[in-house]
Each structure stands twice: as structure tokens, then as C-alpha cells.
Amino acid sequence: MVNVETRQGKRAAFTVFGASTRTNGILKFLIEYLNEGSVYSKTTGQFTSPFAGLYGFTASFIESGSGNNYISCRIRKNGYSSVYMRSRQGKIDGGYITGGEESATGAATFHLAKGDSVDVYCYSDTGTNLYLSSFSGFLISPDP
């Protein structure tokens, strides 16, 4: 039997938004709503697991402005893509619509070992105005 009092002290959760201007690579979110246990790094754009256990993650994207409104991002565990988020506005007369907003959302549940990382990776064809996007994660249940 697991000592419930010992498990209750294990907390890890974060919610961030305000994605920096994206290039081909890990998306870095600049504004923290919550960073319980200092598990998310604004410098690297990565969540690092402080405990082994079951974790949940969500990423939500809003790409707005003029130009190619397109989203092509992944939620990755230890650098390997697990959840794909893609969205592109439709075509009119053979050309893509080039204004307005586009959105995509993804969710993932992972079993992580201590020190595993989770991030959001976006490809260079993703539009550049992702400031309203967000990324969240939390410990569901630590391993005994």
C-alpha cells in the first residue's frame, strides 16, 4: 500500500502562453500563469519531469494576421513527436486565404520518468503570430 501523505507532496503543473516568434524548432512561451515546482523553462521551452508518473499536456494555437495562416506543430516527448496539430485555411480560386485566424489544439497523456522532457515543436511553415497560443501540463499521478 502506498503512503498517500507521501504522494500528496509531489506537485508539478504549469500553464504558459505568449509564444515567441517562431522559427523551425521548439516553441518558447514567454508568460507564465503557473509554474508549480519550476517545471517549465522559458529559456528552453521545455517541461522537465521532476517525478516519475502519469502526466497530461495540452497545447492550443491561434495563428493570426496576414500571410500564410498555417499551423504545423507537435507535442514531443524526449524529442519524439507524439501528437500532431495542423490547420490551414481553405482555398479560394486555387489560392490559400491569407488573412484572419487559424487554430489547432492537441492533448497528450504520457508516462514520464524523472528527467524526461516534453515540448512543442513547430515547423517553419507555421505562421509567425502565435502570441495567443498556450501550453499546459500537470502531474496526474506519481509512481509509488
Short mmCIF file of N, CA, C and O in Angstrom, two decimals:
data_model
loop_
_atom_site.label_atom_id
_atom_site.label_comp_id
_atom_site.label_asym_id
_atom_site.label_seq_id
_atom_site.Cartn_x
_atom_site.Cartn_y
_atom_site.Cartn_z
N MET A 1 0.84 -1.17 0.00
CA MET A 1 0.00 0.00 0.00
C MET A 1 0.89 1.25 0.00
O MET A 1 1.88 1.31 0.71
N VAL A 2 0.53 2.22 -0.82
CA VAL A 2 1.29 3.46 -0.95
C VAL A 2 0.86 4.44 0.13
O VAL A 2 -0.32 4.60 0.40
N ASN A 3 1.84 5.10 0.73
CA ASN A 3 1.55 6.12 1.73
C ASN A 3 1.01 7.36 1.02
O ASN A 3 1.73 8.07 0.33
N VAL A 4 -0.29 7.64 1.18
CA VAL A 4 -0.94 8.75 0.49
C VAL A 4 -0.33 10.08 0.90
O VAL A 4 -0.15 10.97 0.07
N GLU A 5 0.04 10.26 2.16
CA GLU A 5 0.63 11.52 2.61
C GLU A 5 1.93 11.81 1.87
O GLU A 5 2.22 12.94 1.53
N THR A 6 2.73 10.81 1.59
CA THR A 6 3.98 10.98 0.86
C THR A 6 3.72 11.39 -0.59
O THR A 6 4.36 12.29 -1.12
N ARG A 7 2.74 10.78 -1.23
CA ARG A 7 2.42 11.10 -2.62
C ARG A 7 1.81 12.49 -2.76
O ARG A 7 2.00 13.14 -3.77
N GLN A 8 1.07 12.97 -1.77
CA GLN A 8 0.42 14.27 -1.88
C GLN A 8 1.42 15.42 -1.94
O GLN A 8 1.10 16.48 -2.44
N GLY A 9 2.64 15.24 -1.48
CA GLY A 9 3.65 16.29 -1.54
C GLY A 9 4.25 16.46 -2.92
O GLY A 9 4.97 17.42 -3.17
N LYS A 10 3.97 15.57 -3.85
CA LYS A 10 4.52 15.66 -5.20
C LYS A 10 3.58 16.46 -6.08
O LYS A 10 2.48 16.01 -6.40
N ARG A 11 4.03 17.67 -6.45
CA ARG A 11 3.20 18.55 -7.27
C ARG A 11 4.03 19.08 -8.43
O ARG A 11 5.18 19.46 -8.27
N ALA A 12 3.42 19.09 -9.60
CA ALA A 12 4.07 19.63 -10.79
C ALA A 12 2.98 20.06 -11.77
O ALA A 12 2.15 19.24 -12.17
N ALA A 13 2.96 21.34 -12.12
CA ALA A 13 1.97 21.85 -13.07
C ALA A 13 2.46 23.17 -13.65
O ALA A 13 3.18 23.92 -12.98
N PHE A 14 2.07 23.43 -14.88
CA PHE A 14 2.41 24.72 -15.49
C PHE A 14 1.36 25.09 -16.54
O PHE A 14 0.71 24.22 -17.13
N THR A 15 1.18 26.38 -16.73
CA THR A 15 0.40 26.94 -17.83
C THR A 15 1.15 28.17 -18.31
O THR A 15 1.42 29.07 -17.50
N VAL A 16 1.48 28.20 -19.59
CA VAL A 16 2.22 29.31 -20.18
C VAL A 16 1.53 29.74 -21.47
O VAL A 16 0.82 28.97 -22.10
N PHE A 17 1.73 31.00 -21.84
CA PHE A 17 1.23 31.48 -23.12
C PHE A 17 2.16 32.56 -23.64
O PHE A 17 3.18 32.86 -23.04
N GLY A 18 1.78 33.17 -24.74
CA GLY A 18 2.62 34.22 -25.31
C GLY A 18 3.81 33.65 -26.05
O GLY A 18 4.96 33.95 -25.72
N ALA A 19 3.55 32.83 -27.05
CA ALA A 19 4.64 32.20 -27.80
C ALA A 19 5.50 33.25 -28.48
O ALA A 19 5.00 34.21 -29.05
N SER A 20 6.80 33.05 -28.40
CA SER A 20 7.74 33.94 -29.07
C SER A 20 7.62 33.74 -30.58
O SER A 20 7.05 32.77 -31.06
N THR A 21 8.18 34.66 -31.33
CA THR A 21 8.20 34.49 -32.78
C THR A 21 8.89 33.18 -33.09
O THR A 21 9.99 32.91 -32.63
N ARG A 22 8.23 32.36 -33.86
CA ARG A 22 8.67 31.01 -34.09
C ARG A 22 9.61 30.89 -35.28
O ARG A 22 9.47 31.56 -36.28
N THR A 23 10.60 30.04 -35.10
CA THR A 23 11.39 29.55 -36.22
C THR A 23 11.24 28.04 -36.21
O THR A 23 10.55 27.50 -35.34
N ASN A 24 11.87 27.34 -37.11
CA ASN A 24 11.79 25.89 -37.14
C ASN A 24 12.41 25.35 -35.86
O ASN A 24 13.63 25.37 -35.70
N GLY A 25 11.60 24.91 -34.89
CA GLY A 25 12.14 24.39 -33.65
C GLY A 25 11.17 24.46 -32.50
O GLY A 25 9.97 24.62 -32.68
N ILE A 26 11.71 24.34 -31.29
CA ILE A 26 10.91 24.35 -30.07
C ILE A 26 10.30 25.73 -29.87
O ILE A 26 11.00 26.74 -29.93
N LEU A 27 9.01 25.75 -29.63
CA LEU A 27 8.31 27.00 -29.38
C LEU A 27 8.51 27.39 -27.92
O LEU A 27 8.34 26.57 -27.02
N LYS A 28 8.88 28.64 -27.69
CA LYS A 28 9.10 29.13 -26.34
C LYS A 28 7.97 30.07 -25.95
O LYS A 28 7.69 31.03 -26.65
N PHE A 29 7.34 29.76 -24.83
CA PHE A 29 6.24 30.57 -24.31
C PHE A 29 6.81 31.49 -23.24
O PHE A 29 7.53 31.06 -22.35
N LEU A 30 6.47 32.76 -23.31
CA LEU A 30 7.15 33.78 -22.52
C LEU A 30 6.44 34.18 -21.23
O LEU A 30 7.07 34.75 -20.35
N ILE A 31 5.15 33.92 -21.12
CA ILE A 31 4.39 34.37 -19.96
C ILE A 31 3.88 33.17 -19.18
O ILE A 31 3.21 32.29 -19.74
N GLU A 32 4.19 33.14 -17.90
CA GLU A 32 3.76 32.04 -17.02
C GLU A 32 2.53 32.45 -16.22
O GLU A 32 2.55 33.47 -15.55
N TYR A 33 1.48 31.64 -16.32
CA TYR A 33 0.35 31.77 -15.41
C TYR A 33 0.63 30.98 -14.15
O TYR A 33 0.30 31.38 -13.05
N LEU A 34 1.24 29.80 -14.35
CA LEU A 34 1.54 28.90 -13.24
C LEU A 34 2.78 28.11 -13.61
O LEU A 34 2.95 27.70 -14.76
N ASN A 35 3.66 27.92 -12.63
CA ASN A 35 4.83 27.07 -12.84
C ASN A 35 5.18 26.40 -11.51
O ASN A 35 6.23 26.64 -10.92
N GLU A 36 4.26 25.55 -11.05
CA GLU A 36 4.39 24.85 -9.78
C GLU A 36 5.55 23.88 -9.84
O GLU A 36 5.57 22.98 -10.68
N GLY A 37 6.55 24.07 -9.00
CA GLY A 37 7.72 23.21 -8.98
C GLY A 37 8.79 23.62 -9.98
O GLY A 37 9.74 22.88 -10.22
N SER A 38 8.61 24.79 -10.62
CA SER A 38 9.57 25.30 -11.63
C SER A 38 9.86 24.23 -12.68
O SER A 38 11.02 23.96 -13.02
N VAL A 39 8.82 23.64 -13.23
CA VAL A 39 8.96 22.52 -14.16
C VAL A 39 9.06 22.95 -15.62
O VAL A 39 9.48 22.16 -16.47
N TYR A 40 8.68 24.20 -15.92
CA TYR A 40 8.77 24.71 -17.29
C TYR A 40 9.86 25.77 -17.37
O TYR A 40 9.94 26.65 -16.51
N SER A 41 10.68 25.69 -18.41
CA SER A 41 11.75 26.66 -18.62
C SER A 41 11.41 27.56 -19.81
O SER A 41 11.27 27.07 -20.94
N LYS A 42 11.29 28.87 -19.56
CA LYS A 42 11.07 29.82 -20.65
C LYS A 42 12.30 29.89 -21.56
O LYS A 42 12.19 30.21 -22.73
N THR A 43 13.47 29.58 -21.03
CA THR A 43 14.71 29.63 -21.81
C THR A 43 14.76 28.52 -22.86
O THR A 43 15.10 28.77 -24.02
N THR A 44 14.40 27.31 -22.47
CA THR A 44 14.47 26.17 -23.40
C THR A 44 13.13 25.85 -24.06
O THR A 44 13.10 25.16 -25.08
N GLY A 45 12.01 26.28 -23.45
CA GLY A 45 10.69 25.94 -23.94
C GLY A 45 10.26 24.53 -23.56
O GLY A 45 9.31 24.00 -24.11
N GLN A 46 10.94 23.93 -22.59
CA GLN A 46 10.67 22.54 -22.24
C GLN A 46 10.16 22.38 -20.80
O GLN A 46 10.60 23.09 -19.90
N PHE A 47 9.27 21.41 -20.66
CA PHE A 47 8.87 20.89 -19.35
C PHE A 47 9.83 19.75 -19.03
O PHE A 47 10.14 18.92 -19.90
N THR A 48 10.31 19.70 -17.79
CA THR A 48 11.16 18.60 -17.35
C THR A 48 10.49 17.94 -16.15
O THR A 48 10.17 18.60 -15.16
N SER A 49 10.29 16.63 -16.24
CA SER A 49 9.59 15.88 -15.21
C SER A 49 10.41 15.78 -13.92
O SER A 49 11.50 15.21 -13.94
N PRO A 50 9.87 16.27 -12.80
CA PRO A 50 10.59 16.14 -11.53
C PRO A 50 10.37 14.79 -10.85
O PRO A 50 11.12 14.42 -9.95
N PHE A 51 9.33 14.07 -11.28
CA PHE A 51 8.98 12.78 -10.69
C PHE A 51 8.54 11.83 -11.79
O PHE A 51 7.98 12.24 -12.80
N ALA A 52 8.75 10.54 -11.58
CA ALA A 52 8.18 9.54 -12.48
C ALA A 52 6.68 9.48 -12.23
O ALA A 52 6.23 9.59 -11.09
N GLY A 53 5.91 9.35 -13.30
CA GLY A 53 4.47 9.26 -13.14
C GLY A 53 3.71 9.54 -14.41
O GLY A 53 4.30 9.67 -15.49
N LEU A 54 2.40 9.65 -14.27
CA LEU A 54 1.50 9.91 -15.38
C LEU A 54 1.21 11.41 -15.44
O LEU A 54 0.85 12.02 -14.44
N TYR A 55 1.39 12.00 -16.65
CA TYR A 55 1.24 13.45 -16.85
C TYR A 55 0.28 13.72 -18.01
O TYR A 55 0.23 12.95 -18.97
N GLY A 56 -0.43 14.84 -17.93
CA GLY A 56 -1.29 15.30 -19.01
C GLY A 56 -0.80 16.63 -19.56
O GLY A 56 -0.32 17.48 -18.79
N PHE A 57 -0.93 16.83 -20.88
CA PHE A 57 -0.48 18.06 -21.55
C PHE A 57 -1.51 18.49 -22.58
O PHE A 57 -2.17 17.66 -23.21
N THR A 58 -1.63 19.80 -22.76
CA THR A 58 -2.43 20.37 -23.85
C THR A 58 -1.66 21.52 -24.47
O THR A 58 -0.91 22.23 -23.79
N ALA A 59 -1.85 21.70 -25.76
CA ALA A 59 -1.30 22.85 -26.48
C ALA A 59 -2.40 23.38 -27.37
O ALA A 59 -3.09 22.62 -28.04
N SER A 60 -2.58 24.69 -27.33
CA SER A 60 -3.62 25.33 -28.12
C SER A 60 -3.00 26.49 -28.89
O SER A 60 -2.29 27.31 -28.31
N PHE A 61 -3.26 26.53 -30.20
CA PHE A 61 -2.63 27.53 -31.06
C PHE A 61 -3.67 28.40 -31.73
O PHE A 61 -4.69 27.91 -32.21
N ILE A 62 -3.38 29.69 -31.77
CA ILE A 62 -4.12 30.64 -32.58
C ILE A 62 -3.08 31.38 -33.40
O ILE A 62 -2.21 32.05 -32.84
N GLU A 63 -3.15 31.24 -34.71
CA GLU A 63 -2.23 31.94 -35.61
C GLU A 63 -3.06 33.00 -36.32
O GLU A 63 -4.09 32.69 -36.91
N SER A 64 -2.66 34.26 -36.19
CA SER A 64 -3.47 35.33 -36.76
C SER A 64 -2.62 36.29 -37.58
O SER A 64 -1.40 36.33 -37.46
N GLY A 65 -3.30 37.06 -38.39
CA GLY A 65 -2.62 38.08 -39.18
C GLY A 65 -2.77 37.83 -40.67
O GLY A 65 -3.56 37.01 -41.11
N SER A 66 -1.97 38.54 -41.42
CA SER A 66 -1.99 38.36 -42.87
C SER A 66 -0.86 37.41 -43.25
O SER A 66 0.03 37.13 -42.46
N GLY A 67 -0.88 36.93 -44.46
CA GLY A 67 0.11 35.97 -44.89
C GLY A 67 -0.45 34.56 -44.81
O GLY A 67 -1.65 34.36 -44.74
N ASN A 68 0.41 33.59 -44.83
CA ASN A 68 0.01 32.19 -44.86
C ASN A 68 -0.43 31.73 -43.47
O ASN A 68 0.40 31.42 -42.63
N ASN A 69 -1.72 31.71 -43.21
CA ASN A 69 -2.24 31.27 -41.92
C ASN A 69 -2.24 29.75 -41.88
O ASN A 69 -3.14 29.09 -42.38
N TYR A 70 -1.19 29.20 -41.28
CA TYR A 70 -0.96 27.76 -41.29
C TYR A 70 -0.31 27.36 -39.97
O TYR A 70 0.51 28.10 -39.43
N ILE A 71 -0.70 26.20 -39.43
CA ILE A 71 -0.11 25.68 -38.20
C ILE A 71 0.35 24.25 -38.46
O ILE A 71 -0.41 23.43 -38.97
N SER A 72 1.61 23.97 -38.11
CA SER A 72 2.15 22.62 -38.19
C SER A 72 3.07 22.43 -36.99
O SER A 72 4.25 22.78 -37.02
N CYS A 73 2.50 21.90 -35.89
CA CYS A 73 3.24 21.76 -34.63
C CYS A 73 3.03 20.36 -34.06
O CYS A 73 2.10 19.65 -34.43
N ARG A 74 3.90 19.99 -33.12
CA ARG A 74 3.86 18.67 -32.47
C ARG A 74 4.06 18.82 -30.97
O ARG A 74 4.82 19.68 -30.54
N ILE A 75 3.41 17.97 -30.18
CA ILE A 75 3.79 17.80 -28.78
C ILE A 75 4.76 16.64 -28.78
O ILE A 75 4.46 15.56 -29.30
N ARG A 76 5.95 16.87 -28.22
CA ARG A 76 7.00 15.85 -28.27
C ARG A 76 7.43 15.42 -26.86
O ARG A 76 7.47 16.22 -25.95
N LYS A 77 7.75 14.15 -26.74
CA LYS A 77 8.34 13.58 -25.52
C LYS A 77 9.77 13.18 -25.86
O LYS A 77 10.00 12.41 -26.79
N ASN A 78 10.72 13.76 -25.13
CA ASN A 78 12.15 13.47 -25.33
C ASN A 78 12.56 13.60 -26.80
O ASN A 78 13.35 12.82 -27.31
N GLY A 79 11.99 14.60 -27.49
CA GLY A 79 12.37 14.87 -28.86
C GLY A 79 11.64 14.06 -29.92
O GLY A 79 11.87 14.25 -31.11
N TYR A 80 10.74 13.17 -29.50
CA TYR A 80 10.00 12.34 -30.45
C TYR A 80 8.55 12.82 -30.53
O TYR A 80 7.87 12.93 -29.50
N SER A 81 8.07 13.09 -31.72
CA SER A 81 6.71 13.60 -31.93
C SER A 81 5.67 12.57 -31.54
O SER A 81 5.79 11.39 -31.88
N SER A 82 4.65 13.03 -30.80
CA SER A 82 3.58 12.14 -30.36
C SER A 82 2.21 12.62 -30.80
O SER A 82 1.38 11.82 -31.19
N VAL A 83 1.96 13.91 -30.72
CA VAL A 83 0.66 14.47 -31.08
C VAL A 83 0.89 15.54 -32.14
O VAL A 83 1.74 16.42 -31.97
N TYR A 84 0.13 15.47 -33.23
CA TYR A 84 0.29 16.40 -34.35
C TYR A 84 -0.87 17.38 -34.38
O TYR A 84 -2.02 16.98 -34.21
N MET A 85 -0.55 18.65 -34.57
CA MET A 85 -1.56 19.70 -34.68
C MET A 85 -1.32 20.44 -35.99
O MET A 85 -0.27 21.03 -36.18
N ARG A 86 -2.30 20.35 -36.88
CA ARG A 86 -2.17 21.01 -38.18
C ARG A 86 -3.47 21.71 -38.51
O ARG A 86 -4.55 21.19 -38.23
N SER A 87 -3.33 22.86 -39.14
CA SER A 87 -4.50 23.59 -39.57
C SER A 87 -4.10 24.57 -40.67
O SER A 87 -3.03 25.17 -40.61
N ARG A 88 -4.95 24.69 -41.66
CA ARG A 88 -4.71 25.65 -42.74
C ARG A 88 -6.06 26.15 -43.22
O ARG A 88 -6.99 25.37 -43.39
N GLN A 89 -6.13 27.46 -43.46
CA GLN A 89 -7.37 28.00 -44.01
C GLN A 89 -7.57 27.45 -45.41
O GLN A 89 -6.62 27.07 -46.09
N GLY A 90 -8.81 27.45 -45.84
CA GLY A 90 -9.16 26.88 -47.14
C GLY A 90 -8.66 27.70 -48.32
O GLY A 90 -8.01 28.73 -48.17
N LYS A 91 -9.00 27.23 -49.50
CA LYS A 91 -8.59 27.89 -50.74
C LYS A 91 -9.79 28.58 -51.40
O LYS A 91 -10.91 28.12 -51.31
N ILE A 92 -9.48 29.67 -52.05
CA ILE A 92 -10.44 30.36 -52.90
C ILE A 92 -9.77 30.55 -54.26
O ILE A 92 -8.67 31.11 -54.32
N ASP A 93 -10.41 30.08 -55.31
CA ASP A 93 -9.85 30.19 -56.67
C ASP A 93 -8.42 29.67 -56.75
O ASP A 93 -7.55 30.27 -57.37
N GLY A 94 -8.15 28.55 -56.07
CA GLY A 94 -6.85 27.90 -56.16
C GLY A 94 -5.77 28.46 -55.26
O GLY A 94 -4.68 27.93 -55.19
N GLY A 95 -6.03 29.55 -54.54
CA GLY A 95 -5.02 30.13 -53.64
C GLY A 95 -5.49 30.08 -52.20
O GLY A 95 -6.70 30.16 -51.92
N TYR A 96 -4.56 29.94 -51.27
CA TYR A 96 -4.92 29.90 -49.85
C TYR A 96 -5.35 31.27 -49.36
O TYR A 96 -4.80 32.29 -49.77
N ILE A 97 -6.32 31.28 -48.49
CA ILE A 97 -6.75 32.52 -47.85
C ILE A 97 -5.59 33.04 -47.03
O ILE A 97 -4.91 32.30 -46.33
N THR A 98 -5.33 34.33 -47.09
CA THR A 98 -4.12 34.87 -46.46
C THR A 98 -4.42 35.91 -45.40
O THR A 98 -3.64 36.82 -45.17
N GLY A 99 -5.51 35.81 -44.72
CA GLY A 99 -5.80 36.74 -43.64
C GLY A 99 -6.74 36.08 -42.65
O GLY A 99 -7.39 35.10 -42.95
N GLY A 100 -6.79 36.62 -41.44
CA GLY A 100 -7.70 36.10 -40.43
C GLY A 100 -6.97 35.29 -39.38
O GLY A 100 -5.83 35.57 -39.05
N GLU A 101 -7.65 34.28 -38.84
CA GLU A 101 -7.09 33.45 -37.77
C GLU A 101 -7.27 31.98 -38.09
O GLU A 101 -8.22 31.58 -38.75
N GLU A 102 -6.35 31.20 -37.58
CA GLU A 102 -6.37 29.74 -37.72
C GLU A 102 -6.08 29.16 -36.34
O GLU A 102 -5.31 29.74 -35.57
N SER A 103 -6.68 28.03 -35.99
CA SER A 103 -6.44 27.45 -34.68
C SER A 103 -6.26 25.94 -34.76
O SER A 103 -6.71 25.30 -35.71
N ALA A 104 -5.58 25.40 -33.76
CA ALA A 104 -5.38 23.96 -33.64
C ALA A 104 -5.12 23.65 -32.17
O ALA A 104 -4.51 24.46 -31.46
N THR A 105 -5.59 22.50 -31.71
CA THR A 105 -5.40 22.09 -30.31
C THR A 105 -5.02 20.62 -30.27
O THR A 105 -5.49 19.83 -31.08
N GLY A 106 -4.14 20.28 -29.33
CA GLY A 106 -3.75 18.89 -29.14
C GLY A 106 -3.62 18.57 -27.66
O GLY A 106 -3.36 19.45 -26.85
N ALA A 107 -3.82 17.31 -27.31
CA ALA A 107 -3.69 16.86 -25.93
C ALA A 107 -2.95 15.53 -25.92
O ALA A 107 -3.08 14.73 -26.85
N ALA A 108 -2.17 15.31 -24.87
CA ALA A 108 -1.40 14.07 -24.76
C ALA A 108 -1.31 13.65 -23.30
O ALA A 108 -1.28 14.49 -22.40
N THR A 109 -1.27 12.36 -23.08
CA THR A 109 -1.01 11.79 -21.76
C THR A 109 0.21 10.89 -21.90
O THR A 109 0.25 10.04 -22.78
N PHE A 110 1.22 11.14 -21.05
CA PHE A 110 2.46 10.38 -21.11
C PHE A 110 2.81 9.81 -19.75
O PHE A 110 2.57 10.45 -18.72
N HIS A 111 3.44 8.63 -19.75
CA HIS A 111 4.12 8.16 -18.56
C HIS A 111 5.56 8.63 -18.70
O HIS A 111 6.23 8.33 -19.68
N LEU A 112 6.02 9.42 -17.74
CA LEU A 112 7.36 10.00 -17.80
C LEU A 112 8.23 9.47 -16.68
O LEU A 112 7.75 9.26 -15.56
N ALA A 113 9.49 9.29 -16.97
CA ALA A 113 10.49 9.02 -15.94
C ALA A 113 11.01 10.36 -15.43
O ALA A 113 10.85 11.39 -16.10
N LYS A 114 11.61 10.38 -14.27
CA LYS A 114 12.21 11.60 -13.76
C LYS A 114 13.24 12.10 -14.78
O LYS A 114 14.07 11.32 -15.25
N GLY A 115 13.16 13.39 -15.14
CA GLY A 115 14.11 13.98 -16.08
C GLY A 115 13.67 13.95 -17.53
O GLY A 115 14.32 14.56 -18.38
N ASP A 116 12.57 13.26 -17.87
CA ASP A 116 12.06 13.28 -19.24
C ASP A 116 11.59 14.70 -19.57
O ASP A 116 11.19 15.47 -18.69
N SER A 117 11.59 15.03 -20.86
CA SER A 117 11.17 16.37 -21.28
C SER A 117 10.00 16.29 -22.25
O SER A 117 9.84 15.33 -23.00
N VAL A 118 9.17 17.34 -22.21
CA VAL A 118 8.05 17.49 -23.14
C VAL A 118 8.10 18.93 -23.65
O VAL A 118 8.32 19.87 -22.88
N ASP A 119 7.92 19.08 -24.97
CA ASP A 119 7.93 20.41 -25.56
C ASP A 119 6.97 20.46 -26.73
O ASP A 119 6.38 19.46 -27.12
N VAL A 120 6.82 21.66 -27.29
CA VAL A 120 6.04 21.87 -28.50
C VAL A 120 7.02 22.30 -29.59
O VAL A 120 7.77 23.26 -29.41
N TYR A 121 7.02 21.56 -30.68
CA TYR A 121 7.92 21.82 -31.80
C TYR A 121 7.09 22.26 -32.99
O TYR A 121 6.12 21.59 -33.35
N CYS A 122 7.43 23.41 -33.58
CA CYS A 122 6.70 23.90 -34.75
C CYS A 122 7.64 23.97 -35.94
O CYS A 122 8.83 24.28 -35.81
N TYR A 123 7.07 23.69 -37.12
CA TYR A 123 7.85 23.72 -38.36
C TYR A 123 7.78 25.09 -39.00
O TYR A 123 6.86 25.87 -38.75
N SER A 124 8.75 25.39 -39.84
CA SER A 124 8.94 26.74 -40.37
C SER A 124 7.77 27.24 -41.21
O SER A 124 7.62 28.44 -41.37
N ASP A 125 6.91 26.34 -41.71
CA ASP A 125 5.78 26.82 -42.49
C ASP A 125 4.64 27.33 -41.61
O ASP A 125 3.66 27.88 -42.09
N THR A 126 4.77 27.19 -40.27
CA THR A 126 3.78 27.74 -39.34
C THR A 126 3.90 29.26 -39.36
O THR A 126 4.99 29.80 -39.36
N GLY A 127 2.76 29.94 -39.37
CA GLY A 127 2.76 31.40 -39.35
C GLY A 127 3.49 31.94 -38.13
O GLY A 127 3.75 31.24 -37.16
N THR A 128 3.82 33.21 -38.16
CA THR A 128 4.67 33.78 -37.12
C THR A 128 3.92 34.41 -35.95
O THR A 128 4.51 34.62 -34.90
N ASN A 129 2.64 34.73 -36.08
CA ASN A 129 1.92 35.40 -35.00
C ASN A 129 1.17 34.36 -34.15
O ASN A 129 0.01 34.08 -34.37
N LEU A 130 1.89 33.79 -33.17
CA LEU A 130 1.33 32.74 -32.30
C LEU A 130 1.20 33.22 -30.85
O LEU A 130 1.12 32.41 -29.94
N TYR A 131 1.19 34.53 -30.63
CA TYR A 131 1.23 35.09 -29.28
C TYR A 131 0.07 34.61 -28.40
O TYR A 131 0.24 34.44 -27.19
N LEU A 132 -1.09 34.36 -28.95
CA LEU A 132 -2.25 33.95 -28.15
C LEU A 132 -2.28 32.45 -27.86
O LEU A 132 -3.22 31.94 -27.28
N SER A 133 -1.25 31.73 -28.27
CA SER A 133 -1.18 30.28 -28.06
C SER A 133 -0.77 29.94 -26.62
O SER A 133 -0.18 30.77 -25.93
N SER A 134 -1.09 28.71 -26.19
CA SER A 134 -0.77 28.30 -24.82
C SER A 134 -0.33 26.84 -24.76
O SER A 134 -0.58 26.06 -25.67
N PHE A 135 0.32 26.50 -23.64
CA PHE A 135 0.84 25.15 -23.40
C PHE A 135 0.69 24.88 -21.91
O PHE A 135 1.06 25.72 -21.08
N SER A 136 0.12 23.73 -21.55
CA SER A 136 -0.12 23.38 -20.15
C SER A 136 0.24 21.93 -19.90
O SER A 136 0.14 21.09 -20.80
N GLY A 137 0.64 21.63 -18.67
CA GLY A 137 0.90 20.26 -18.27
C GLY A 137 0.78 20.11 -16.77
O GLY A 137 0.93 21.07 -16.02
N PHE A 138 0.51 18.87 -16.33
CA PHE A 138 0.37 18.65 -14.90
C PHE A 138 0.57 17.17 -14.58
O PHE A 138 0.33 16.30 -15.41
N LEU A 139 0.99 16.90 -13.37
CA LEU A 139 1.14 15.55 -12.85
C LEU A 139 -0.25 15.01 -12.50
O LEU A 139 -0.96 15.61 -11.70
N ILE A 140 -0.61 13.90 -13.11
CA ILE A 140 -1.89 13.26 -12.80
C ILE A 140 -1.72 12.35 -11.59
O ILE A 140 -2.48 12.41 -10.64
N SER A 141 -0.69 11.50 -11.65
CA SER A 141 -0.46 10.56 -10.58
C SER A 141 1.02 10.15 -10.55
O SER A 141 1.52 9.62 -11.55
N PRO A 142 1.73 10.39 -9.44
CA PRO A 142 3.13 9.96 -9.36
C PRO A 142 3.20 8.45 -9.20
O PRO A 142 2.28 7.82 -8.68
N ASP A 143 4.32 7.89 -9.67
CA ASP A 143 4.54 6.47 -9.42
C ASP A 143 4.74 6.25 -7.92
O ASP A 143 5.26 7.13 -7.22
N PRO A 144 4.33 5.08 -7.43
CA PRO A 144 4.52 4.80 -5.98
C PRO A 144 5.98 4.71 -5.61
O PRO A 144 6.84 4.47 -6.40
#
